[in-house]
Amino acid sequence: MKKKVALITGASSGIGLETAFELLNRGFNVYGGARRVESMRKIEEKGGHIIYLDVTNEESMEACVNQILEKEGQIDVLVNNAGFGLCGTIEDMPIEKIKNQYEVNVFGLGRMIQLVLPTMRRQSFGKIVNVASMGGRFSSPFCGWYHSTKYAVEAISDALRMEILPYHIDTIVIEPGMIQTDWGVIASKNIRQYSGEGAYKKNADLAANYYEKRYGAGNTTISDPKLIAKTIGKAVTVKNPKTRYLVGKYAKSFIFLKAILSDKAFQKVTTITMGLEK
């Protein structure tokens, strides 16, 4: 039987790279896509394929999908993992930076779905995995623009799931909690860069300190990206996957609090947890 073909975006590090390894171990024919091709060489070494992919560039996305289809004739799994966190206050963030974050986190994800769906419909089979975040179900100060992109991924996924149901294609949302990646370190740098001076300086510094502490090098209190990769591996191999997988440090506890608390109570818990001043 021919191996299932999986395409993973953002496969040069973190969750994307670990997912490539996980799917290779599960017998998939894996294509890792990212701009940093050299960072994906380990995928090749383990028997997978690597391909240049820029999810903000239409020609790059089309070329990536067409190249795989020409060689394999099928794409069975799409893991939309490419994304990044851009943090700073709603007021301070330059609009061009906001647009770029939407290009990667939302529009690139959506376009990749559009490109693989015709093949999946013809196959009457497919798994589309959208890596969102626990932050797609609540917001925190200084990362509002980032949260908004993950809310968008949730909404797109819910609509898509119902649209493609007749074609036996599953839409799966992965909602990671705090994971050992460079997300928090980058977030703290962004906060200081865009909001470290001016009206929000004091709380910006406190928020940046919070993310540095939570995501700093050697912090073993948060989850390994391998946990997310294993979850994705399970989701794309079971017959009836869940619609959502909320997994990783603090994910379930934060969502539970969001569900049971009033908006103002959740706001209070958030600001206290992050050590912010009123």
Tab-separated table of C-alpha atoms in Angstrom:
chain	number	residue	atom	x	y	z
A	1	MET	CA	0.000	0.000	0.000
A	2	LYS	CA	1.319	3.440	-0.933
A	3	LYS	CA	2.327	5.617	1.999
A	4	LYS	CA	0.134	8.556	2.953
A	5	VAL	CA	1.701	11.878	1.957
A	6	ALA	CA	1.926	14.607	4.599
A	7	LEU	CA	2.900	18.242	4.063
A	8	ILE	CA	3.976	20.217	7.134
A	9	THR	CA	4.429	23.990	6.982
A	10	GLY	CA	6.805	25.757	9.339
A	11	ALA	CA	8.864	22.569	9.584
A	12	SER	CA	12.254	24.154	10.288
A	13	SER	CA	11.999	24.097	14.092
A	14	GLY	CA	9.876	23.411	17.151
A	15	ILE	CA	6.484	21.785	16.675
A	16	GLY	CA	6.809	21.567	12.890
A	17	LEU	CA	10.176	19.787	12.957
A	18	GLU	CA	9.096	17.384	15.697
A	19	THR	CA	5.882	16.640	13.798
A	20	ALA	CA	7.907	15.726	10.732
A	21	PHE	CA	9.898	13.230	12.803
A	22	GLU	CA	6.732	11.850	14.392
A	23	LEU	CA	4.958	11.273	11.079
A	24	LEU	CA	8.058	9.701	9.569
A	25	ASN	CA	8.133	7.290	12.500
A	26	ARG	CA	4.461	6.482	11.811
A	27	GLY	CA	5.204	5.541	8.210
A	28	PHE	CA	4.128	8.701	6.382
A	29	ASN	CA	5.844	10.090	3.307
A	30	VAL	CA	6.695	13.481	4.786
A	31	TYR	CA	7.373	16.805	3.089
A	32	GLY	CA	8.624	19.579	5.341
A	33	GLY	CA	8.122	23.096	4.068
A	34	ALA	CA	9.753	26.300	5.330
A	35	ARG	CA	11.860	29.228	4.205
A	36	ARG	CA	14.908	28.022	6.178
A	37	VAL	CA	15.636	24.952	4.074
A	38	GLU	CA	18.982	24.224	5.730
A	39	SER	CA	17.266	23.932	9.120
A	40	MET	CA	15.215	21.002	7.781
A	41	ARG	CA	18.145	18.791	6.716
A	42	LYS	CA	17.438	16.362	9.571
A	43	ILE	CA	14.090	15.587	7.938
A	44	GLU	CA	15.958	14.508	4.817
A	45	GLU	CA	18.403	12.474	6.891
A	46	LYS	CA	15.487	10.552	8.407
A	47	GLY	CA	13.974	9.755	5.010
A	48	GLY	CA	11.667	12.705	4.444
A	49	HIS	CA	11.698	15.480	1.859
A	50	ILE	CA	12.244	19.194	2.263
A	51	ILE	CA	10.899	21.958	0.116
A	52	TYR	CA	11.160	25.732	0.146
A	53	LEU	CA	7.887	27.304	1.238
A	54	ASP	CA	6.984	30.902	2.018
A	55	VAL	CA	3.353	31.085	3.121
A	56	THR	CA	3.254	34.815	2.381
A	57	ASN	CA	4.076	34.226	-1.289
A	58	GLU	CA	1.468	32.886	-3.713
A	59	GLU	CA	3.974	31.518	-6.225
A	60	SER	CA	5.875	29.692	-3.488
A	61	MET	CA	2.734	28.052	-2.097
A	62	GLU	CA	1.491	26.969	-5.524
A	63	ALA	CA	4.924	25.628	-6.492
A	64	CYS	CA	5.192	23.648	-3.264
A	65	VAL	CA	1.841	21.901	-3.673
A	66	ASN	CA	2.291	21.322	-7.417
A	67	GLN	CA	5.748	19.842	-6.923
A	68	ILE	CA	4.423	17.313	-4.417
A	69	LEU	CA	1.437	16.402	-6.573
A	70	GLU	CA	3.602	15.953	-9.671
A	71	LYS	CA	5.866	13.570	-7.778
A	72	GLU	CA	3.397	11.758	-5.509
A	73	GLY	CA	-0.009	12.280	-7.105
A	74	GLN	CA	-1.597	12.885	-3.720
A	75	ILE	CA	-1.532	14.923	-0.524
A	76	ASP	CA	-3.326	13.172	2.312
A	77	VAL	CA	-2.399	15.322	5.306
A	78	LEU	CA	-1.778	19.056	5.573
A	79	VAL	CA	-0.357	20.310	8.868
A	80	ASN	CA	-0.680	24.101	8.915
A	81	ASN	CA	1.969	24.873	11.508
A	82	ALA	CA	3.668	27.989	10.103
A	83	GLY	CA	3.057	30.951	12.373
A	84	PHE	CA	4.633	33.361	14.801
A	85	GLY	CA	3.743	35.532	17.758
A	86	LEU	CA	4.030	39.305	17.452
A	87	CYS	CA	3.427	41.109	20.718
A	88	GLY	CA	3.029	44.700	21.816
A	89	THR	CA	0.034	46.816	22.743
A	90	ILE	CA	-2.909	47.254	20.403
A	91	GLU	CA	-2.029	50.953	20.132
A	92	ASP	CA	1.705	50.651	19.568
A	93	MET	CA	1.919	47.859	17.003
A	94	PRO	CA	2.772	49.156	13.488
A	95	ILE	CA	-0.009	48.278	11.071
A	96	GLU	CA	2.400	46.739	8.554
A	97	LYS	CA	3.601	44.306	11.231
A	98	ILE	CA	0.022	43.376	12.049
A	99	LYS	CA	-0.687	42.710	8.375
A	100	ASN	CA	2.389	40.515	8.081
A	101	GLN	CA	1.290	38.440	11.065
A	102	TYR	CA	-2.089	37.902	9.420
A	103	GLU	CA	-0.366	36.970	6.155
A	104	VAL	CA	1.488	34.138	7.919
A	105	ASN	CA	-0.924	33.012	10.634
A	106	VAL	CA	-4.220	33.366	8.764
A	107	PHE	CA	-4.024	34.052	5.030
A	108	GLY	CA	-1.136	31.656	4.391
A	109	LEU	CA	-2.946	28.949	6.342
A	110	GLY	CA	-6.124	29.592	4.385
A	111	ARG	CA	-4.401	29.564	1.015
A	112	MET	CA	-2.649	26.261	1.744
A	113	ILE	CA	-6.043	24.760	2.554
A	114	GLN	CA	-7.444	26.044	-0.745
A	115	LEU	CA	-4.545	24.519	-2.669
A	116	VAL	CA	-4.799	21.000	-1.215
A	117	LEU	CA	-8.584	20.663	-1.069
A	118	PRO	CA	-9.221	19.827	-4.768
A	119	THR	CA	-6.928	16.805	-4.474
A	120	MET	CA	-8.385	15.713	-1.148
A	121	ARG	CA	-11.912	15.962	-2.520
A	122	ARG	CA	-11.010	13.795	-5.509
A	123	GLN	CA	-9.436	11.271	-3.135
A	124	SER	CA	-12.469	11.452	-0.851
A	125	PHE	CA	-9.955	11.504	1.984
A	126	GLY	CA	-7.830	14.026	3.824
A	127	LYS	CA	-6.743	15.414	7.165
A	128	ILE	CA	-6.284	19.150	7.592
A	129	VAL	CA	-4.556	20.026	10.855
A	130	ASN	CA	-4.521	23.690	11.875
A	131	VAL	CA	-2.146	24.522	14.693
A	132	ALA	CA	-3.892	27.263	16.634
A	133	SER	CA	-3.230	27.885	20.332
A	134	MET	CA	-4.930	27.908	23.690
A	135	GLY	CA	-4.614	31.624	22.956
A	136	GLY	CA	-7.274	31.227	20.295
A	137	ARG	CA	-9.840	30.923	23.081
A	138	PHE	CA	-8.824	33.817	25.325
A	139	SER	CA	-6.746	36.989	25.108
A	140	SER	CA	-3.961	38.391	27.235
A	141	PRO	CA	-2.563	41.916	27.409
A	142	PHE	CA	0.292	42.885	25.090
A	143	CYS	CA	-0.436	40.029	22.662
A	144	GLY	CA	-3.895	40.983	21.429
A	145	TRP	CA	-3.011	41.078	17.737
A	146	TYR	CA	-1.454	37.610	17.983
A	147	HIS	CA	-4.497	36.226	19.817
A	148	SER	CA	-6.761	37.655	17.123
A	149	THR	CA	-5.009	35.581	14.453
A	150	LYS	CA	-5.527	32.409	16.481
A	151	TYR	CA	-9.207	33.278	17.023
A	152	ALA	CA	-9.409	33.537	13.226
A	153	VAL	CA	-7.870	30.072	12.805
A	154	GLU	CA	-10.519	28.661	15.149
A	155	ALA	CA	-13.337	30.279	13.168
A	156	ILE	CA	-11.963	29.193	9.787
A	157	SER	CA	-11.545	25.635	11.056
A	158	ASP	CA	-15.103	25.400	12.363
A	159	ALA	CA	-16.599	26.610	9.083
A	160	LEU	CA	-14.296	24.403	7.020
A	161	ARG	CA	-15.171	21.304	9.037
A	162	MET	CA	-18.828	21.606	8.101
A	163	GLU	CA	-18.158	22.511	4.464
A	164	ILE	CA	-15.945	19.523	3.673
A	165	LEU	CA	-17.753	16.927	5.761
A	166	PRO	CA	-19.412	15.281	2.704
A	167	TYR	CA	-15.970	14.620	1.201
A	168	HIS	CA	-14.665	12.561	4.156
A	169	ILE	CA	-12.023	15.152	5.019
A	170	ASP	CA	-11.328	15.874	8.688
A	171	THR	CA	-10.548	19.335	10.054
A	172	ILE	CA	-8.527	19.154	13.260
A	173	VAL	CA	-7.493	22.037	15.500
A	174	ILE	CA	-4.455	21.708	17.749
A	175	GLU	CA	-4.431	24.118	20.696
A	176	PRO	CA	-1.012	24.025	22.386
A	177	GLY	CA	-0.449	25.452	25.826
A	178	MET	CA	2.958	26.695	26.940
A	179	ILE	CA	5.580	24.858	24.903
A	180	GLN	CA	9.377	24.913	24.980
A	181	THR	CA	9.905	27.036	21.896
A	182	ASP	CA	11.316	30.511	21.303
A	183	TRP	CA	7.786	31.965	21.176
A	184	GLY	CA	7.932	33.626	24.605
A	185	VAL	CA	11.454	34.970	24.164
A	186	ILE	CA	10.476	36.566	20.850
A	187	ALA	CA	7.266	37.889	22.412
A	188	SER	CA	9.182	39.580	25.224
A	189	LYS	CA	11.565	41.209	22.742
A	190	ASN	CA	8.603	42.443	20.686
A	191	ILE	CA	6.919	43.914	23.730
A	192	ARG	CA	10.040	45.833	24.686
A	193	GLN	CA	10.649	46.940	21.112
A	194	TYR	CA	7.165	48.246	20.393
A	195	SER	CA	5.825	49.167	23.842
A	196	GLY	CA	8.913	49.425	26.037
A	197	GLU	CA	8.851	53.202	25.964
A	198	GLY	CA	5.972	55.619	26.325
A	199	ALA	CA	2.560	55.237	27.943
A	200	TYR	CA	2.702	51.463	28.551
A	201	LYS	CA	6.351	51.207	29.609
A	202	LYS	CA	5.865	49.922	33.166
A	203	ASN	CA	3.451	47.082	32.423
A	204	ALA	CA	5.252	46.321	29.163
A	205	ASP	CA	8.393	45.586	31.130
A	206	LEU	CA	6.460	43.430	33.604
A	207	ALA	CA	4.790	41.486	30.776
A	208	ALA	CA	8.115	40.957	29.011
A	209	ASN	CA	9.611	39.676	32.277
A	210	TYR	CA	6.714	37.246	32.628
A	211	TYR	CA	7.255	35.723	29.172
A	212	GLU	CA	11.022	35.564	29.647
A	213	LYS	CA	10.574	33.693	32.903
A	214	ARG	CA	7.996	31.272	31.499
A	215	TYR	CA	9.799	30.505	28.252
A	216	GLY	CA	13.430	31.089	29.218
A	217	ALA	CA	16.175	28.646	28.268
A	218	GLY	CA	16.192	25.519	30.370
A	219	ASN	CA	12.668	25.965	31.718
A	220	THR	CA	11.421	22.401	32.126
A	221	THR	CA	8.118	23.361	33.726
A	222	ILE	CA	6.453	23.805	30.325
A	223	SER	CA	5.767	21.158	27.702
A	224	ASP	CA	8.141	19.704	25.130
A	225	PRO	CA	7.170	20.234	21.442
A	226	LYS	CA	7.302	16.446	21.081
A	227	LEU	CA	4.054	16.285	23.068
A	228	ILE	CA	2.288	18.345	20.398
A	229	ALA	CA	3.896	16.288	17.641
A	230	LYS	CA	2.650	13.049	19.207
A	231	THR	CA	-0.828	14.554	19.492
A	232	ILE	CA	-0.797	15.472	15.798
A	233	GLY	CA	0.468	11.992	14.951
A	234	LYS	CA	-2.434	10.436	16.822
A	235	ALA	CA	-4.987	12.838	15.321
A	236	VAL	CA	-4.064	12.027	11.713
A	237	THR	CA	-3.998	8.259	12.196
A	238	VAL	CA	-7.192	7.569	14.150
A	239	LYS	CA	-10.391	6.953	12.195
A	240	ASN	CA	-12.488	9.557	13.995
A	241	PRO	CA	-10.235	12.319	15.352
A	242	LYS	CA	-11.442	14.920	17.788
A	243	THR	CA	-12.284	18.322	16.390
A	244	ARG	CA	-9.919	19.936	18.918
A	245	TYR	CA	-6.916	18.802	20.919
A	246	LEU	CA	-6.162	21.081	23.861
A	247	VAL	CA	-2.744	19.928	25.025
A	248	GLY	CA	0.323	21.186	26.863
A	249	LYS	CA	1.153	23.044	30.044
A	250	TYR	CA	-1.634	25.247	31.452
A	251	ALA	CA	-3.846	24.775	28.372
A	252	LYS	CA	-6.729	23.012	30.086
A	253	SER	CA	-6.517	25.049	33.298
A	254	PHE	CA	-6.562	28.412	31.464
A	255	ILE	CA	-9.501	27.380	29.286
A	256	PHE	CA	-11.362	26.051	32.339
A	257	LEU	CA	-10.914	29.385	34.122
A	258	LYS	CA	-12.045	31.280	31.034
A	259	ALA	CA	-15.200	29.141	30.912
A	260	ILE	CA	-16.226	29.530	34.555
A	261	LEU	CA	-15.162	33.092	35.352
A	262	SER	CA	-16.796	36.339	34.338
A	263	ASP	CA	-14.827	38.560	31.966
A	264	LYS	CA	-13.766	40.856	34.786
A	265	ALA	CA	-12.777	37.981	37.044
A	266	PHE	CA	-10.678	36.398	34.281
A	267	GLN	CA	-9.128	39.787	33.607
A	268	LYS	CA	-8.163	40.062	37.274
A	269	VAL	CA	-6.652	36.576	37.365
A	270	THR	CA	-4.670	37.301	34.190
A	271	THR	CA	-3.200	40.581	35.400
A	272	ILE	CA	-2.302	39.097	38.792
A	273	THR	CA	-0.701	36.041	37.183
A	274	MET	CA	1.405	38.234	34.906
A	275	GLY	CA	2.298	40.590	37.743
A	276	LEU	CA	0.851	43.642	36.021
A	277	GLU	CA	-0.204	46.818	37.755
A	278	LYS	CA	-3.715	48.213	37.501
